[in-house]
XYZ file of C-alpha atoms in Angstrom:
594
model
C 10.158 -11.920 25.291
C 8.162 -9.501 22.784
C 10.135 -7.388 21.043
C 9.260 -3.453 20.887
C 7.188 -2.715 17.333
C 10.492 -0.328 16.921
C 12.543 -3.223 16.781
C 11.630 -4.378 13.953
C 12.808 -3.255 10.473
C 10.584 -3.829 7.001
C 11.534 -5.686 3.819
C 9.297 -5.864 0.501
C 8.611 -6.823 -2.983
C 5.732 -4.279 -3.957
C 3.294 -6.426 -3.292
C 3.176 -7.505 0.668
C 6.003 -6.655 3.458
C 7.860 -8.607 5.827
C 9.272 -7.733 9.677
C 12.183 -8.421 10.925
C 13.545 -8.292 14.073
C 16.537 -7.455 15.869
C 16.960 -10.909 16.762
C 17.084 -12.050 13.204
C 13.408 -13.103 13.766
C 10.840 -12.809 10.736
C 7.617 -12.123 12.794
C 5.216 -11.180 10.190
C 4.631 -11.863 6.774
C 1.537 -12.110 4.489
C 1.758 -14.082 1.557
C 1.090 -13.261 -1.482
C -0.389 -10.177 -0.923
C -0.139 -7.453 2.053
C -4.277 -8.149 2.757
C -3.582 -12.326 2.566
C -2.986 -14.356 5.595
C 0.575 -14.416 7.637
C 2.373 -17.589 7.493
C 4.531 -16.021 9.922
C 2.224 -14.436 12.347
C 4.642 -15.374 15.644
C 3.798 -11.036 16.052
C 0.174 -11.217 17.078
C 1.035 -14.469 19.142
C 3.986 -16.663 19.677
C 6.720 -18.458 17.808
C 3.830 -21.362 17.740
C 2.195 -18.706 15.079
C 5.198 -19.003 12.545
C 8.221 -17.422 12.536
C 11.650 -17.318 10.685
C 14.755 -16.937 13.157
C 18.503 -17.163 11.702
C 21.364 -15.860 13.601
C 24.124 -17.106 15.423
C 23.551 -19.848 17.993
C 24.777 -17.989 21.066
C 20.690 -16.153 20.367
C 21.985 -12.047 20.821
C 20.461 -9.563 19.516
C 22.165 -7.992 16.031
C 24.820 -5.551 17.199
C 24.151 -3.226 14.463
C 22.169 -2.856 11.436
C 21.465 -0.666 8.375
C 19.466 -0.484 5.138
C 21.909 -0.641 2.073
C 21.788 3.001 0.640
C 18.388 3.991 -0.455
C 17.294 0.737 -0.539
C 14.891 -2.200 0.950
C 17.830 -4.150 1.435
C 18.278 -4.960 4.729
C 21.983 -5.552 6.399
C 22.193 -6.837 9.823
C 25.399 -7.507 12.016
C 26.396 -9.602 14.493
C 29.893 -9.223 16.323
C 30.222 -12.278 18.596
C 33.382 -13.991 20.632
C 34.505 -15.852 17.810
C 33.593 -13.513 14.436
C 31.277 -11.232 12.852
C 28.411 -12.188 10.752
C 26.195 -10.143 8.419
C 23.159 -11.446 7.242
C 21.310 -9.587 4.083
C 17.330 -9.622 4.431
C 15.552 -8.510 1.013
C 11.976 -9.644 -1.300
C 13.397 -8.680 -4.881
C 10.832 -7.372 -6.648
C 8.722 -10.176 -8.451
C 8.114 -11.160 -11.589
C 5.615 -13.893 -10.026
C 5.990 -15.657 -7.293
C 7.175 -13.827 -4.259
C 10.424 -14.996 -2.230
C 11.724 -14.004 0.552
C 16.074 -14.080 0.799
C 18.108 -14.270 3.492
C 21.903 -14.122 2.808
C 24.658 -15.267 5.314
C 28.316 -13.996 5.007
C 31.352 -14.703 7.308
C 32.811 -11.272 7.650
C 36.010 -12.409 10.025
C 36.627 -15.537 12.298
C 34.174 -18.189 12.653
C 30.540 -18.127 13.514
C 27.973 -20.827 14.440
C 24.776 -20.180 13.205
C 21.384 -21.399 13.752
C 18.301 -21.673 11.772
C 14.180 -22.221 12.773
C 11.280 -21.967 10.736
C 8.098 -22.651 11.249
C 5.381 -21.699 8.621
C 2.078 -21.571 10.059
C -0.764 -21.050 6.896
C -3.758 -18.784 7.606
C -2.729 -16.326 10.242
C -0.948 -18.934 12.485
C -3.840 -21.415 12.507
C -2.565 -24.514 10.157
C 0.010 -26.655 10.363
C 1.416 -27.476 6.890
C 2.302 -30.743 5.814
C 6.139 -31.471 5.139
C 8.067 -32.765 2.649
C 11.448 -33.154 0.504
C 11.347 -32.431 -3.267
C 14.025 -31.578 -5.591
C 16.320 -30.089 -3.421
C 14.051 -27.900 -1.159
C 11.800 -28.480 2.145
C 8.231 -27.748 1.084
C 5.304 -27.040 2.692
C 1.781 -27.604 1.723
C -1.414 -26.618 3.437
C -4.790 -26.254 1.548
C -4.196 -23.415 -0.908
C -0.640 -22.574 0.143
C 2.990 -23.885 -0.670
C 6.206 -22.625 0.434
C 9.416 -24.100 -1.003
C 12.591 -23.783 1.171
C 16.106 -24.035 0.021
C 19.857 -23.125 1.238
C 23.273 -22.969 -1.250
C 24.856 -24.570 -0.666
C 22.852 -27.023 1.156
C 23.355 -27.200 4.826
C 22.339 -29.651 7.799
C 18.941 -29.548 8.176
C 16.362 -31.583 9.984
C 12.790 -31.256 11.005
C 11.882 -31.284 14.789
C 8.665 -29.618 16.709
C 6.610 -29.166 13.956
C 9.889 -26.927 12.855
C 12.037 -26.699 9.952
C 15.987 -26.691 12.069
C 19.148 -25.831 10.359
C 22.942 -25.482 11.441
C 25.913 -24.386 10.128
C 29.549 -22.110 10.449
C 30.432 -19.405 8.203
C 34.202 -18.487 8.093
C 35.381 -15.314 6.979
C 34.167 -14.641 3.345
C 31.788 -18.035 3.077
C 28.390 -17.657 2.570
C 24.931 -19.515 2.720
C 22.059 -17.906 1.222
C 18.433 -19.593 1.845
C 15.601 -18.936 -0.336
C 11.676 -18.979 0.525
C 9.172 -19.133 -2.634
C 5.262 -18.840 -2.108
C 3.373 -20.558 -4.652
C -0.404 -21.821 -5.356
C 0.027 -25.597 -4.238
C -1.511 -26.949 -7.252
C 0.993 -25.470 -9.455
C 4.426 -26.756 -10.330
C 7.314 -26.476 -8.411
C 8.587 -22.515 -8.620
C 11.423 -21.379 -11.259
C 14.823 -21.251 -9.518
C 16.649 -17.938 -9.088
C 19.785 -17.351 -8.165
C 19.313 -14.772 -5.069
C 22.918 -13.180 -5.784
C 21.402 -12.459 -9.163
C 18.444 -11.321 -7.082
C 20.600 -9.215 -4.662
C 22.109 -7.203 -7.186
C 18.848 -6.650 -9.311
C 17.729 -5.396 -6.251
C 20.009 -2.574 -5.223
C 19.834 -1.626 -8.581
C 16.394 -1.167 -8.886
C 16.340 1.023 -5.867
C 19.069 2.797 -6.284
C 17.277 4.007 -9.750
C 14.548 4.478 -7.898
C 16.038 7.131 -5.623
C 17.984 8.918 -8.337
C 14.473 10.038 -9.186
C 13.770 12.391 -5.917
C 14.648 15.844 -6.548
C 13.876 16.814 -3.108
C 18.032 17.781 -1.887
C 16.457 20.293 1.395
C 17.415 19.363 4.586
C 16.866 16.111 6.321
C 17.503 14.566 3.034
C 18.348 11.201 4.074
C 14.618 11.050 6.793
C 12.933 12.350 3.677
C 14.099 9.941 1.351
C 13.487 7.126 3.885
C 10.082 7.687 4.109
C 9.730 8.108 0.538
C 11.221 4.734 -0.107
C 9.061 3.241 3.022
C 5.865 4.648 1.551
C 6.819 3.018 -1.822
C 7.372 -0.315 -0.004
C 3.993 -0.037 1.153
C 2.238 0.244 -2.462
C 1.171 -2.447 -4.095
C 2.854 -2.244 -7.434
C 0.006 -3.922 -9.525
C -2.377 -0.985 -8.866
C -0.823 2.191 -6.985
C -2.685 1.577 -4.173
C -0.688 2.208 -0.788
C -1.696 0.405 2.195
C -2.073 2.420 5.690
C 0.636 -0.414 7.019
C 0.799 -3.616 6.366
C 0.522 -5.197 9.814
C -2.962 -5.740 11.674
C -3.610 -5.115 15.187
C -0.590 -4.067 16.756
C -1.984 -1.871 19.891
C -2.572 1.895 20.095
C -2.767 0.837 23.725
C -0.946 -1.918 25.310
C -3.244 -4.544 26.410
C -6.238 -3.204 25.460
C -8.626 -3.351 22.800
C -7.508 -0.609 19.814
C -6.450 -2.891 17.755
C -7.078 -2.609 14.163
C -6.562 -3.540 9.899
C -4.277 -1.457 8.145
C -3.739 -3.442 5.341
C -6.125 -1.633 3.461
C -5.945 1.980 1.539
C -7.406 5.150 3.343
C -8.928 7.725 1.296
C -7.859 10.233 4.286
C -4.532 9.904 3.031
C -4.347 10.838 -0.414
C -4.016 14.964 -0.777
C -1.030 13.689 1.618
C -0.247 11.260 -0.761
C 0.192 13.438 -3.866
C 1.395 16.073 -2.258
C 4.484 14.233 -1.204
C 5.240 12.131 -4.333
C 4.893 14.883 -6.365
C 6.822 17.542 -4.081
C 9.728 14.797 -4.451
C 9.406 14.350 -8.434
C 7.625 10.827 -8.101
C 5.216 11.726 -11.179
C 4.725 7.745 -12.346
C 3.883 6.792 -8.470
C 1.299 9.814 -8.017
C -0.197 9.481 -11.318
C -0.405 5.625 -10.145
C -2.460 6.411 -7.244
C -4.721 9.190 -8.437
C -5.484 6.550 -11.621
C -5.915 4.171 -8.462
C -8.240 6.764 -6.187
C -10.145 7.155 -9.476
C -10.750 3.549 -10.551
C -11.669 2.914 -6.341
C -14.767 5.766 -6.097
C -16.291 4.985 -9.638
C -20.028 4.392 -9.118
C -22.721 5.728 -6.945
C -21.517 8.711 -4.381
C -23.745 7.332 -1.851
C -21.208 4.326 -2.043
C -18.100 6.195 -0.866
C -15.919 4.638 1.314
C -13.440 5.854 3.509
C -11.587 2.990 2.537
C -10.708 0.111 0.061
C -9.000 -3.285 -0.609
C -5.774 -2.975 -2.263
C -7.465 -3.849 -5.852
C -10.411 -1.602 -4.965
C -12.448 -4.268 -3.158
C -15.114 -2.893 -1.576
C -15.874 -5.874 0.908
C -13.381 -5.691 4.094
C -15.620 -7.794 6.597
C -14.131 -7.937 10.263
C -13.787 -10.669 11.744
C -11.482 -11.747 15.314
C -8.935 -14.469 15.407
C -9.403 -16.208 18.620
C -6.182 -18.201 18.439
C -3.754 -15.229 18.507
C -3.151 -13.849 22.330
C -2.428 -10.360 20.508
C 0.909 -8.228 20.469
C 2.081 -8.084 24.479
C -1.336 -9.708 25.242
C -3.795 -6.946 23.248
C -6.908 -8.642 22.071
C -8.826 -9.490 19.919
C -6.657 -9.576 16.911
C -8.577 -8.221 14.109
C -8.799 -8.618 10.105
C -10.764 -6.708 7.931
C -12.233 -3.501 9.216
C -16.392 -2.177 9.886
C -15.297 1.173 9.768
C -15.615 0.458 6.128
C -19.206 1.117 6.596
C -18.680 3.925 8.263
C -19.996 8.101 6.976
C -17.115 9.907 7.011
C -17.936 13.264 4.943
C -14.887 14.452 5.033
C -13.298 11.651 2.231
C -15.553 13.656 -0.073
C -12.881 16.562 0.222
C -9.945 14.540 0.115
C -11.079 12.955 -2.783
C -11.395 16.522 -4.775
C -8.608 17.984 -3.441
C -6.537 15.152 -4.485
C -7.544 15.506 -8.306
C -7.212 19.578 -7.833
C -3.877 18.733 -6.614
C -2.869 16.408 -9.379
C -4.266 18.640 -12.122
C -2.412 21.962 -10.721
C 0.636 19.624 -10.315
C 0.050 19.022 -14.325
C -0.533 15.159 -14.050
C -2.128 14.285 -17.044
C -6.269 14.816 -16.791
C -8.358 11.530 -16.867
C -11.204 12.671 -19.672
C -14.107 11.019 -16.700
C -12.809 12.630 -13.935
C -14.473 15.911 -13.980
C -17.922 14.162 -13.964
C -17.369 12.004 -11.486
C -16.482 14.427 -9.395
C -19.781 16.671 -9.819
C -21.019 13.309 -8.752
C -19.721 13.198 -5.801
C -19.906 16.994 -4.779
C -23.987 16.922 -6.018
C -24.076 13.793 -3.207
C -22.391 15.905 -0.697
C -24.156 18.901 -1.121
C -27.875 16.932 0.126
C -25.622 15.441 3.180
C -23.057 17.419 4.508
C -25.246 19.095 7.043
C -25.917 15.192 8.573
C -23.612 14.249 11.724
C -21.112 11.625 10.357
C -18.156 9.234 12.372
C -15.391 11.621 11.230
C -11.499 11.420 10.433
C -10.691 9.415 13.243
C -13.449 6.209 12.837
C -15.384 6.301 16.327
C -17.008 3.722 17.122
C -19.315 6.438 18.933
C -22.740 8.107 18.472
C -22.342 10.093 14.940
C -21.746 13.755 15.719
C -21.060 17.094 13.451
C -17.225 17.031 13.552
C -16.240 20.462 12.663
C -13.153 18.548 10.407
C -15.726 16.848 8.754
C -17.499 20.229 7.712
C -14.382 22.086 7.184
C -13.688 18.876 4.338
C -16.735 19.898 2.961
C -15.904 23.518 2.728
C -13.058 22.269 0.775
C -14.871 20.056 -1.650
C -17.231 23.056 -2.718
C -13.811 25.089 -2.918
C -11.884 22.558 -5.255
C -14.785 22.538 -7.616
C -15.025 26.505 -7.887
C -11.707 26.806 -8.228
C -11.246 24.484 -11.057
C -14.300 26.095 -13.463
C -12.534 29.410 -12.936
C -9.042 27.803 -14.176
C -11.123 25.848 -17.145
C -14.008 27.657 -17.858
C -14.747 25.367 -20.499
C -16.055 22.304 -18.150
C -19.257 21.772 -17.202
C -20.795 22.719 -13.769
C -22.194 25.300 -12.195
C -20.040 27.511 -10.106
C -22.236 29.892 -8.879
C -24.042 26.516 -6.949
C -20.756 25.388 -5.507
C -19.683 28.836 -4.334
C -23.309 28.956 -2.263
C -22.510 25.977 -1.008
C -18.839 26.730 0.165
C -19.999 30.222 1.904
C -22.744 28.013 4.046
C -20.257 25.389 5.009
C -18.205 28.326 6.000
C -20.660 30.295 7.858
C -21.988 27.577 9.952
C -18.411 26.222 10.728
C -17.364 29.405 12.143
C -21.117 30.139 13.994
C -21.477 26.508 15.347
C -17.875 24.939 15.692
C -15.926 27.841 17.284
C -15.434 28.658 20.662
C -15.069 32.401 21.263
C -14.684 32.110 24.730
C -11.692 30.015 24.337
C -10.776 30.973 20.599
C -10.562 28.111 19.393
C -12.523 25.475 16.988
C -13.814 22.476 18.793
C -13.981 18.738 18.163
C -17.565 18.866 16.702
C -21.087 21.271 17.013
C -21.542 22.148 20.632
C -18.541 20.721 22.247
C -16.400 21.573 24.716
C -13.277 18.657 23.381
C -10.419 19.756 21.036
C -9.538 17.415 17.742
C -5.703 17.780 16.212
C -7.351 17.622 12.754
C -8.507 21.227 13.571
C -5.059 22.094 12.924
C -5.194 21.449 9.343
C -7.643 24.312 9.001
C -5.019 26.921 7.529
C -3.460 24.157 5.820
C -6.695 23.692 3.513
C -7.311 27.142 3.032
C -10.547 27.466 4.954
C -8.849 30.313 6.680
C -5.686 31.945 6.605
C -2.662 31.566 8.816
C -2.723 34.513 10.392
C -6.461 34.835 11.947
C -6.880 34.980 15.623
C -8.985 31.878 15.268
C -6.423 29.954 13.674
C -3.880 30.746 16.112
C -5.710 30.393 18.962
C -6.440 27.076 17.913
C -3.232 26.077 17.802
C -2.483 27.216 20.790
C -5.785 25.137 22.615
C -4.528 22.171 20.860
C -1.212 22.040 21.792
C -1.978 23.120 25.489
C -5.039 20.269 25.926
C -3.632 17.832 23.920
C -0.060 18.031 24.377
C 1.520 15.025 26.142
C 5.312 14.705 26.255
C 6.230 17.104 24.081
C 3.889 15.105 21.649
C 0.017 15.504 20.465
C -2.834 13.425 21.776
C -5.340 13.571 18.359
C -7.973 14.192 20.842
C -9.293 13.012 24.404
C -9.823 9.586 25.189
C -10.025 9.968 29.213
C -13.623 9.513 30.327
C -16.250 8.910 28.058
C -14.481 8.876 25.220
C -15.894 10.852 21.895
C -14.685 6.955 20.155
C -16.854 4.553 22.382
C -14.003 2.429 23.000
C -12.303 1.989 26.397
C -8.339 2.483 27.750
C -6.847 5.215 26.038
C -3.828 5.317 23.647
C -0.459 7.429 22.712
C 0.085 10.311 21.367
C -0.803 10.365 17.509
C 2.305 11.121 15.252
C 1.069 12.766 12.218
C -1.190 14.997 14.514
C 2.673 16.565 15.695
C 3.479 16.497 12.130
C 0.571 18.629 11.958
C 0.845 20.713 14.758
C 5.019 21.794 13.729
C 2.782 22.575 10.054
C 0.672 25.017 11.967
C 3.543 26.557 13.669
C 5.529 27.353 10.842
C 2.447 28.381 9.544
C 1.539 30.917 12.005
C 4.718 32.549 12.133
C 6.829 30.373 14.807
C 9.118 28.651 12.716
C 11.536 27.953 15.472
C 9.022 26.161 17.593
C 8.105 24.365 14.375
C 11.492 23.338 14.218
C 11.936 22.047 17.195
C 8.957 19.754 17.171
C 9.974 18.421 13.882
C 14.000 17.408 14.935
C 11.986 16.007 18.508
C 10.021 13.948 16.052
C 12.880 12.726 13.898
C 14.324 11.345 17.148
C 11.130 9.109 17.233
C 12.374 7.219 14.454
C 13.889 3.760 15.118
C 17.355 3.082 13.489
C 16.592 1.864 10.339
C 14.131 5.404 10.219
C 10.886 3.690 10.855
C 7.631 5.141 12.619
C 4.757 3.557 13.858
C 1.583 4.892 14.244
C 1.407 6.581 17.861
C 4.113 6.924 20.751
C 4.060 6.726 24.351
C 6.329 8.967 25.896
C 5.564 7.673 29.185
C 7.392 4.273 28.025
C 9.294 5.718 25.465
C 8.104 3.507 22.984
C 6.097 3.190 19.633
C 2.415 2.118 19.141
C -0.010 1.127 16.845
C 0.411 -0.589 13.293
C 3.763 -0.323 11.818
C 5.436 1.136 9.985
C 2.712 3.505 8.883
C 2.211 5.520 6.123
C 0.467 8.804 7.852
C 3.028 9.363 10.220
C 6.065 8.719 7.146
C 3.494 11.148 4.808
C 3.533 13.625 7.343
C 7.575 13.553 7.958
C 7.714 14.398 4.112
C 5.210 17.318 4.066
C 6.576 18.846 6.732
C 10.204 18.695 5.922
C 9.058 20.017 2.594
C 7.301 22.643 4.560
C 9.851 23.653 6.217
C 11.875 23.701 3.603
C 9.538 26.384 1.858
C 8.767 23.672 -0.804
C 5.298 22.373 1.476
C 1.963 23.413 -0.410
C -1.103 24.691 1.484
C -4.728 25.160 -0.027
């Protein structure tokens, strides 16, 4: 039986991520990085794909679990007729090769406890070959070996193309396996002791959180999300995937299914806002340095998005052999909307580096040029009809977010010659260009019959991202035309208690059919405006209904369906965690608006 994306919890070394479910199932890991191909992929398929189940034989469900403190460490209990069981799930963070350590401990009585793992190479699609070596099980497929070991050594045996293991665990005994990628050509792996590891571990996060300076309320969701969104960078270059699953359904069954092992340029005002709103200087410095190294070259070459390194090459392709999560295909890697226009990443891009340099992060001597780069590029194409925030896979139309981006780009620029006169530029240009943007925005993407912005030039739809509008600065919280747009949006797109990021009934602005839930940062959003507009309360409200969302290790996914009450899309995600932390900081009076 699938489990629910919410019940799964996340583990990680910095570098890829692992899922774990409640069944003391690993479903999904990539090794060695978050963009490489599962070995456990039983997630998008079955436990034919690869999975790593250990738990006690009678086959429950964990009767409660827990991350140690503000850690990645990840505790899970079992209380069963005969004893209690805890097994610890963590990736220390690597030196080299990644592993992957799971640690059993007899807590009381005696427990029976049962072990299956099947590694399936390349996304679920090769079966490795098997062997003994030195005191581990290792398997070997093409590019790939994983080396498998217990201590102290227990029964094991192979059977079904499966790796099988038994074994009891009294009260205070414990068994701790230990799973090692490595390049198959290379020697066997360096040994290391995981109680060693364990300890290095919690220590390293524990630092880690010491750092946050953020003590408002909702400390402990805050922090959470902090320390999820950390999990999710990959420590080599500060780049922080979207999520790092694939295709997991923004509609059960259907065909939304997408790559979010990749980093978004849509998210990184976000980004810095919360890492430095929580004293993470080192981490946003990290990914503006990253953001930086990512749009060198041409403007015309912008991408909404890159590969973890900076790769500009994502190709999709569809991976036949895997039915999909609850039977949603195709299962997808890499992503086309890489090739996508979205104008709008041209004002996220230069209202990330006004952020960092108001936020004092030390300047990067080629950043100012590049940047007249990319506004000079922009100001020759932001009039063109683009794909927008949200990707459609529709005609190209004049999204009025897109435009209002723009408005913001100009606005960064002109702000920064009149704080540092001394650089180069032309500011008189840029503030021509910023009173157009805004002129035609508010003639040609505003409805004064309803009073409210639309989705794009001449339509009659409604887009969440309209509610960022005060948030950016292109108008202030208090005009009629920014609260009447919150109140459109919130009565047309509301849906539970939750926000729909736009309309996908009918013919659907995204050319795609089915439909999908309602889009969590877009409510993060929407309790922004409200506080913003004077209804704190309300805002309030939204935000604790929101926090209830969270699963109970205080993970979100993507979307939710409040129909079935249950989360959607890849997982955990890094929007929805950004905007928990922005508007908790917002709330707090801490947030930051343009």
């Amino acid at each position: 039986m699938t489990q629910r994306i919410e019940d799964y919890a996340l583990i990680g070394d910095l570098q890829t991520a692992a899922l774990v479910g409640r069944n003391g199932s690993i479903d999904w890991l990539c090794l060695p990085r978050f963009d490489s191909a599962a070995c456990f992929a039983a997630l998008l398929g079955g436990e034919e794909n690869g999975h790593w189940r250990l738990a006690p034989t009678d086959g429950r469900e964990c009767t409660r679990r827990a991350y140690v403190g503000d850690s990645l460490v990840l505790e899970s209990v079992w209380e069963t007729r005969t004893g209690t069981v805890k097994v610890t799930d963590f990736m220390p963070q690597r030196d080299r090769a990644p592993e992957l350590m799971r640690i059993v401990e007899g807590v009381s009585g005696s427990v029976d406890m049962s072990a299956t793992i099947r590694l399936r190479f390349d996304f679920g699609s090769v079966v490795p070959w098997m062997r003994r070596a030195e005191g581990h099980r290792v398997a070997v497929a093409g590019p790939d070996s994983v080396w498998l070991r217990s201590e102290p050594q227990v029964k094991t045996w192979g059977q079904h193309f499966s790796t099988r293991s038994s074994f009891t665990v009294g009260a205070g005994e414990k068994v701790a396996f230990v799973l090692t990628w490595h390049p198959s050509h290379r020697p066997r792996p360096r040994r290391v002791d995981p109680y060693v590891a364990l300890a290095r571990s919690l220590e390293d996060w524990a630092n880690w959180a010491a750092r946050c300076r953020y003590q408002g309320p909702h400390r402990e969701a805050v922090m959470r999300s902090l320390i999820t969104l950390k999990a999710l960078t990959y420590g080599p270059t500060g780049g922080i995937v979207a999520a790092p699953t694939t295709s997991l359904p923004e509609d059960l069954g259907g065909v939304r299914n997408w790559d979010y092992r990749y980093c978004w340029l849509r998210d990184s005002t976000l980004v810095l806002e919360a890492l430095l709103s929580a004293g993470y200087l080192e981490e946003a410095a990290a990914w503006r340095d990253w953001l930086l190294r990512a749009v060198a070259g041409d403007p015309a070459d912008l991408q909404i998005m890159y590969g973890l390194g900076g790769e500009r090459r994502l190709p999709e392709s569809e991976l036949p052999w895997l039915r999909g999560y609850a039977g949603s295909a195709p299962v997808r890697t890499g992503n086309n909307a890489v090739d996508q226009l979205q104008l709008d990443v041209y004002g996220e891009v230069m209202d990330s580096f006004n952020v960092a340099r108001t936020a004092g992060l030390p300047a990067q001597p080629h950043a100012w040029s590049l940047q007249l780069s990319l506004l000079g590029f922009l100001e020759s194409k932001w009039r063109e009809p683009d794909e927008g925030l949200w990707e459609v896979r529709g005609p190209r139309q004049h999204f009025v977010h897109s435009k209002v981006m723009a408005w913001v780009a100009a606005d960064r620029a002109v702000r920064t010659l009149e704080d540092d006169p001394s650089l180069s530029g032309d500011a008189t240009r840029w503030r021509a260009m910023r009173d157009e943007v805004h002129r035609e925005v508010c003639e040609r993407g505003y409805d004064p019959e309803r009073n409210t912005f639309t989705q794009s030039y001449g339509s009659a739809e409604l887009d969440a991202a309209t509610l960022l509008i005060p948030r950016v600065g292109f108008l202030p919280p208090d005009d009629p035309r920014v609260i009447g747009t919150v109140d459109a949006v919130r009565a047309e797109l509301g849906h539970g208690g939750f926000l729909r990021r736009y309309t996908t009934t009918g013919l659907s602005v995204d050319g795609l059919p089915g439909g999908e839930g309602t889009f969590l940062v877009c409510s993060f959003w929407l309790a922004d405006a409200l506080h913003m507009t004077g209804r704190t309360e309300e805002a309030a409200e939204l935000f604790h209904r929101l926090l209830a969302l969270r699963n109970d290790v205080g993970l979100l996914a993507e979307e939710y369906d409040p129909v079935a009450r249950r989360q959607l899309g890849n997982y955990p995600q890094a929007f929805s965690h950004l905007g928990l932390v922005v508007t908790a900081l917002t709330l707090a009076g801490g947030g930051t608006a343009g």
